[in-house]
């Protein structure tokens, strides 16, 4: 069965969206551990490798796994022996491996190098982009997956359609010649986080330029500027933490207050308070 | 399991038997989500983790039993400890692991 692991490993390194379905409970103990690998590369038909031991079950689980890949969700599902719904003879763990989220960083400045480092720790695929070749050299950003010499709007025209809710665009140029086209381009995508660095004054001036360019109020509300949480960060490294902390908080819908200030569930819904019961 | 791939490949190439433990379900407060995984080689080397450190040593002990008997099974850690493990998560949650030999 080692062929399955090899396919799994290769698909992971190729960043193919995939799911690994494993029978974890079954009436027949010999069925436990059976696996179906679901490879959902974009633009081609989904490929299935392996079997859960029953063709009909494979079909149903394969279809469910495609849905879970789209939703980016892992979990247990129950089926009848041949994939029947509303039966519990077989429990299948469908584990989804989504490609890493992407971060586009515009502006090849000192803050960029620190942001690249922190974003890599968080598992982002990081692209640094600057129109000035003298700054945008791969040697300055050894941690980046990609360093692109181009204008921000042109890069966003190329890759914007692939950006989604888990991805981030960070605009660190604080020069309106670059950051206005970067923000305009980012607002045309479904990217989950858009932040732009700059002083209060730079932020106000940029806002005026964006409004003049026709950006509506509800789109402006997507822009986090000045970028980052108010941690009191001063150094590039501290600023990178403040930016990434804001990205996490926004994605999770949490308010980024100290946990010690509240009673809500730490890992759960941020609005749900825990009621301690007396012993 | 992504973070285990290099170790799994290395162990496979060296012919070292490995047991994999994967979190498949969590209830209540638990530090890691479904998919968190840990691998235990027959020589005792460990990669990955399945909790904040509360149950890892019990997972190693169970993995060593699986190295002997080759079983694939569910293992539950936490307050609703119906499978008889005297190890829980200090945070009060429950995690269910699927453990199996890495023979696929």
XYZ file of C-alpha atoms in Angstrom:
383
model
C 0.000 0.000 0.000
C 3.062 2.298 0.093
C 2.048 3.768 -3.269
C -0.699 5.702 -1.467
C 1.740 7.481 0.846
C 3.994 8.325 -2.083
C 1.079 9.890 -3.986
C 0.000 11.690 -0.805
C 3.499 13.085 -0.203
C 3.966 14.221 -3.813
C 0.546 15.885 -3.947
C 1.303 17.701 -0.677
C 4.591 19.042 -2.013
C 2.807 20.134 -5.212
C 0.250 21.998 -3.023
C -2.628 20.051 -4.600
C -5.832 20.456 -2.554
C -6.519 16.961 -1.255
C -8.292 14.844 1.309
C -7.253 11.588 2.938
C -10.273 9.498 3.962
C -9.596 6.747 6.515
C -12.039 4.176 7.921
C -11.629 4.613 11.690
C -14.504 2.446 12.925
C -16.352 -0.398 11.215
C -18.302 -3.536 12.108
C -15.657 -5.564 10.294
C -12.346 -4.861 12.107
C -10.409 -5.749 8.933
C -11.963 -2.717 7.209
C -10.477 -0.278 9.735
C -7.566 1.710 8.317
C -8.665 1.469 4.668
C -7.872 4.689 2.836
C -9.059 6.728 -0.123
C -6.916 9.612 -1.326
C -8.879 12.358 -3.092
C -6.757 14.677 -5.255
C -8.677 17.778 -6.324
C -6.206 19.673 -8.525
C -7.865 22.674 -10.156
C -8.739 22.433 -13.829
C -8.698 18.637 -14.045
C -11.059 15.885 -12.931
C -10.665 14.791 -9.311
C -8.461 11.721 -8.993
C -9.075 8.914 -6.503
C -6.331 6.611 -5.213
C -6.922 3.575 -2.990
C -10.215 2.192 -1.694
C -12.255 2.019 1.500
C -13.143 -1.570 0.590
C -16.467 -0.943 -1.158
C -16.985 0.774 -4.516
C -20.252 2.448 -3.539
C -18.713 3.699 -0.300
C -15.750 5.050 -2.262
C -18.106 6.976 -4.547
C -20.070 8.581 -1.699
C -17.039 9.382 0.451
C -15.174 10.700 -2.603
C -18.021 13.088 -3.331
C -18.240 14.188 0.324
C -14.471 14.665 0.416
C -14.640 16.973 -2.599
C -17.154 19.084 -0.675
C -14.960 19.113 2.438
C -11.928 20.154 0.366
C -13.940 23.100 -0.968
C -14.982 23.995 2.586
C -11.480 23.412 4.007
C -12.907 21.285 6.822
C -11.775 17.982 8.384
C -14.043 15.689 10.369
C -15.756 12.338 10.909
C -18.691 11.174 8.768
C -20.821 8.073 9.225
C -22.182 5.788 6.518
C -23.770 2.428 5.909
C -21.485 -0.370 4.608
C -22.109 0.758 0.997
C -22.160 4.482 1.709
C -25.811 4.704 2.786
C -26.786 7.987 4.434
C -28.236 8.063 7.969
C -26.490 4.826 8.921
C -23.564 4.443 11.283
C -21.915 1.113 10.367
C -18.741 2.856 9.165
C -17.011 5.953 10.530
C -14.678 7.726 8.104
C -12.243 10.476 9.067
C -11.978 12.864 6.128
C -8.861 14.938 6.615
C -8.476 17.900 4.293
C -5.106 19.331 3.364
C -5.553 22.748 1.807
C -2.605 24.458 0.151
C -1.001 27.046 2.429
C -2.651 30.477 2.576
C -0.932 33.180 0.542
C 0.448 36.521 1.631
C 1.376 39.200 -0.876
C 3.643 41.875 0.588
C 3.976 45.058 -1.450
C 7.043 47.151 -0.735
C 10.540 45.727 -0.283
C 11.483 47.550 2.927
C 13.014 46.532 6.277
C 9.578 45.824 7.713
C 9.042 43.404 4.836
C 11.882 41.089 5.831
C 10.502 40.798 9.366
C 6.957 40.259 8.092
C 8.176 37.508 5.749
C 9.799 35.709 8.703
C 6.694 35.839 10.897
C 4.356 34.928 8.022
C 6.502 31.873 7.244
C 6.218 30.742 10.883
C 2.438 30.940 10.426
C 2.623 28.785 7.282
C 1.921 31.413 4.622
C 3.254 31.140 1.084
C 4.817 34.613 0.849
C 5.342 36.751 -2.252
C 7.246 40.043 -1.972
C 6.555 42.531 -4.754
C 8.131 45.895 -5.499
C 8.452 47.789 -8.755
C 11.989 48.853 -7.840
C 14.405 46.085 -8.861
C 17.161 47.474 -6.660
C 15.037 46.776 -3.550
C 13.190 43.652 -4.661
C 16.137 41.272 -4.692
C 15.706 37.678 -3.498
C 18.940 38.080 -1.523
C 17.263 40.647 0.766
C 14.331 38.295 1.453
C 15.769 34.798 1.730
C 12.634 33.593 3.550
C 10.204 34.653 0.819
C 8.811 31.996 -1.513
C 8.856 34.491 -4.362
C 10.274 37.974 -4.988
C 8.626 39.745 -7.912
C 9.749 42.956 -9.601
C 6.531 44.470 -10.887
C 3.819 46.993 -10.177
C 1.321 45.859 -7.546
C -1.727 46.178 -9.786
C -0.085 44.054 -12.472
C 0.759 41.267 -10.007
C -2.795 41.431 -8.624
C -4.204 41.232 -12.157
C -2.307 37.967 -12.579
C -2.951 36.259 -9.227
C -5.931 38.159 -7.756
C -8.516 35.606 -8.879
C -6.797 32.892 -6.819
C -6.949 34.861 -3.542
C -9.553 33.895 -0.934
C -10.631 34.446 2.665
C -7.535 32.795 4.181
C -5.123 34.966 2.178
C -3.640 38.370 2.999
C -2.367 41.444 1.177
C -0.017 43.700 3.150
C 0.931 47.040 1.631
C 4.097 48.375 3.254
C 5.266 50.861 0.623
C 3.673 53.932 2.263
C 4.167 55.703 -1.017
C 0.902 56.509 -2.753
C 2.356 55.805 -6.201
C 2.553 52.142 -5.203
C 0.093 51.666 -2.417
C -2.978 53.186 -4.085
C -2.800 50.746 -7.045
C -2.016 47.919 -4.596
C -5.083 48.626 -2.452
C -7.304 49.179 -5.504
C -6.132 45.866 -6.967
C -6.590 44.019 -3.670
C -10.130 45.372 -3.226
C -11.062 43.766 -6.551
C -10.241 40.319 -5.095
C -11.868 38.131 -2.418
C -8.741 38.286 -0.250
C -9.605 38.060 3.450
C -7.183 40.661 4.776
C -5.981 43.932 3.279
C -3.728 46.136 5.402
C -1.711 49.218 4.542
C 1.127 50.714 6.554
C 1.527 54.408 7.192
C 1.192 57.197 9.710
C -2.208 58.606 10.564
C -1.468 61.407 8.098
C -0.418 59.025 5.292
C -3.496 56.922 6.004
C -5.834 59.926 5.731
C -4.176 61.084 2.493
C -4.391 57.570 1.012
C -8.021 57.347 1.981
C -8.741 60.562 0.075
C -6.983 59.214 -3.000
C -8.927 55.944 -2.796
C -12.230 57.800 -2.499
C -11.198 59.988 -5.462
C -10.488 56.764 -7.392
C -14.112 55.751 -6.826
C -13.786 53.310 -3.919
C -17.084 52.896 -2.073
C -17.401 53.132 1.715
C -18.121 49.404 2.178
C -14.978 48.545 0.238
C -12.906 51.052 2.221
C -14.092 49.264 5.374
C -12.167 46.162 4.190
C -8.893 48.104 4.410
C -7.011 47.853 7.706
C -5.006 51.079 7.844
C -2.857 51.855 9.690
C -1.982 48.157 9.483
C -1.777 45.934 12.574
C -3.013 45.680 16.148
C -2.063 48.358 18.648
C 0.607 46.428 20.555
C 2.923 49.411 20.875
C 5.210 47.789 18.290
C 8.255 49.852 17.208
C 10.778 47.499 15.603
C 10.166 45.743 12.272
C 9.871 42.428 14.124
C 7.337 43.767 16.642
C 5.399 45.372 13.801
C 5.341 42.058 11.932
C 3.804 40.405 15.003
C 1.204 43.211 15.251
C 0.266 42.697 11.579
C 0.040 38.907 11.797
C -1.917 39.128 15.054
C -4.479 41.311 13.270
C -4.683 38.814 10.387
C -5.407 35.958 12.819
C -7.944 37.946 14.844
C -9.814 39.062 11.713
C -9.926 35.549 10.251
C -11.219 34.098 13.524
C -13.623 36.945 14.293
C -12.113 37.498 17.724
C -11.716 40.950 19.244
C -7.999 40.643 20.080
C -8.471 41.603 23.724
C -6.413 39.899 26.452
C -7.977 36.526 27.340
C -7.551 37.520 30.992
C -10.118 40.304 30.418
C -12.941 37.955 29.441
C -14.752 34.679 30.106
C -15.501 33.525 26.532
C -14.413 30.068 25.360
C -10.730 30.247 24.345
C -11.032 28.081 21.239
C -14.741 28.451 20.550
C -17.182 31.102 19.439
C -15.853 34.429 20.750
C -19.326 35.540 21.832
C -20.005 32.478 23.955
C -19.250 32.994 27.660
C -18.430 30.016 29.873
C -20.562 29.566 32.960
C -18.521 28.055 35.745
C -20.588 25.650 37.822
C -20.020 25.540 41.562
C -18.348 22.326 42.779
C 0.349 15.309 9.179
C 2.068 17.757 6.819
C 4.821 18.445 9.379
C 5.465 14.691 9.762
C 6.132 13.967 6.092
C 9.917 14.385 6.184
C 10.242 12.175 9.258
C 7.861 9.545 7.843
C 9.832 9.397 4.626
C 13.126 9.150 6.515
C 11.825 6.329 8.730
C 10.338 4.500 5.754
C 13.638 4.720 3.856
C 15.483 3.387 6.909
C 12.954 0.594 7.401
C 11.979 1.792 10.896
C 8.406 0.799 11.904
C 6.226 3.780 12.849
C 2.844 4.237 14.542
C 0.791 7.327 13.617
C -1.733 8.939 15.981
C -4.155 11.459 14.494
C -6.677 13.660 16.303
C -10.001 12.900 14.608
C -12.397 14.618 17.032
C -12.260 17.146 19.848
C -14.920 18.189 22.343
C -14.805 21.169 24.651
C -11.573 22.988 25.285
C -8.744 21.198 23.504
C -5.513 22.694 22.265
C -5.252 21.030 18.859
C -7.774 20.571 16.051
C -8.660 17.398 14.118
C -5.712 16.555 11.910
C -3.062 17.221 14.550
C -0.775 14.217 14.334
C 2.095 12.522 16.020
C 4.348 9.681 14.911
C 6.194 7.282 17.186
C 9.030 5.210 15.716
C 9.768 1.753 17.088
C 13.062 3.065 18.503
C 11.111 5.605 20.592
C 11.790 8.668 18.469
C 8.773 10.975 18.309
C 7.629 13.618 15.802
C 4.655 15.989 16.052
C 2.129 16.356 18.850
C -1.585 15.893 19.478
C -2.187 18.152 22.485
C -0.408 20.800 24.490
C 1.797 18.119 26.006
C -0.811 16.613 28.359
C -1.258 13.223 26.707
C 1.832 12.731 24.568
C 3.547 10.310 26.922
C 0.400 8.174 27.088
C 0.269 8.218 23.273
C 3.854 6.953 23.149
C 2.982 4.131 25.553
C -0.054 3.159 23.464
C 2.038 3.398 20.266
C 4.527 0.940 21.759
C 1.663 -1.523 22.375
C 0.560 -1.071 18.752
C 4.141 -1.719 17.611
C 3.714 -5.110 19.321
C 0.169 -6.064 18.279
C -0.320 -4.172 14.988
C -3.824 -3.000 15.964
C -5.652 -0.017 14.486
C -7.858 1.628 17.048
C -9.535 4.680 18.489
C -8.127 6.059 21.732
C -9.930 8.690 23.815
C -8.304 11.053 26.281
C -10.293 13.347 28.499
C -13.079 13.514 31.030
C -15.390 11.069 29.283
C -12.643 8.538 29.635
C -14.576 5.391 28.793
C -11.605 3.570 27.317
C -9.829 3.343 30.642
C -6.908 5.717 30.241
C -6.037 7.503 33.450
C -4.720 10.438 31.466
C -6.725 13.558 30.680
C -6.349 16.988 29.229
C -5.823 19.481 32.026
C -7.988 21.930 30.042
C -11.042 19.698 30.558
C -11.671 18.794 26.940
C -11.774 15.411 25.238
C -9.760 14.321 22.224
C -10.243 11.166 20.199
C -7.283 9.761 18.333
C -7.068 7.181 15.584
C -3.868 5.198 15.948
C -2.407 2.799 13.407
C 0.825 1.356 12.094
C 2.296 3.404 9.219
C 2.053 0.623 6.642
C 0.296 2.486 3.840
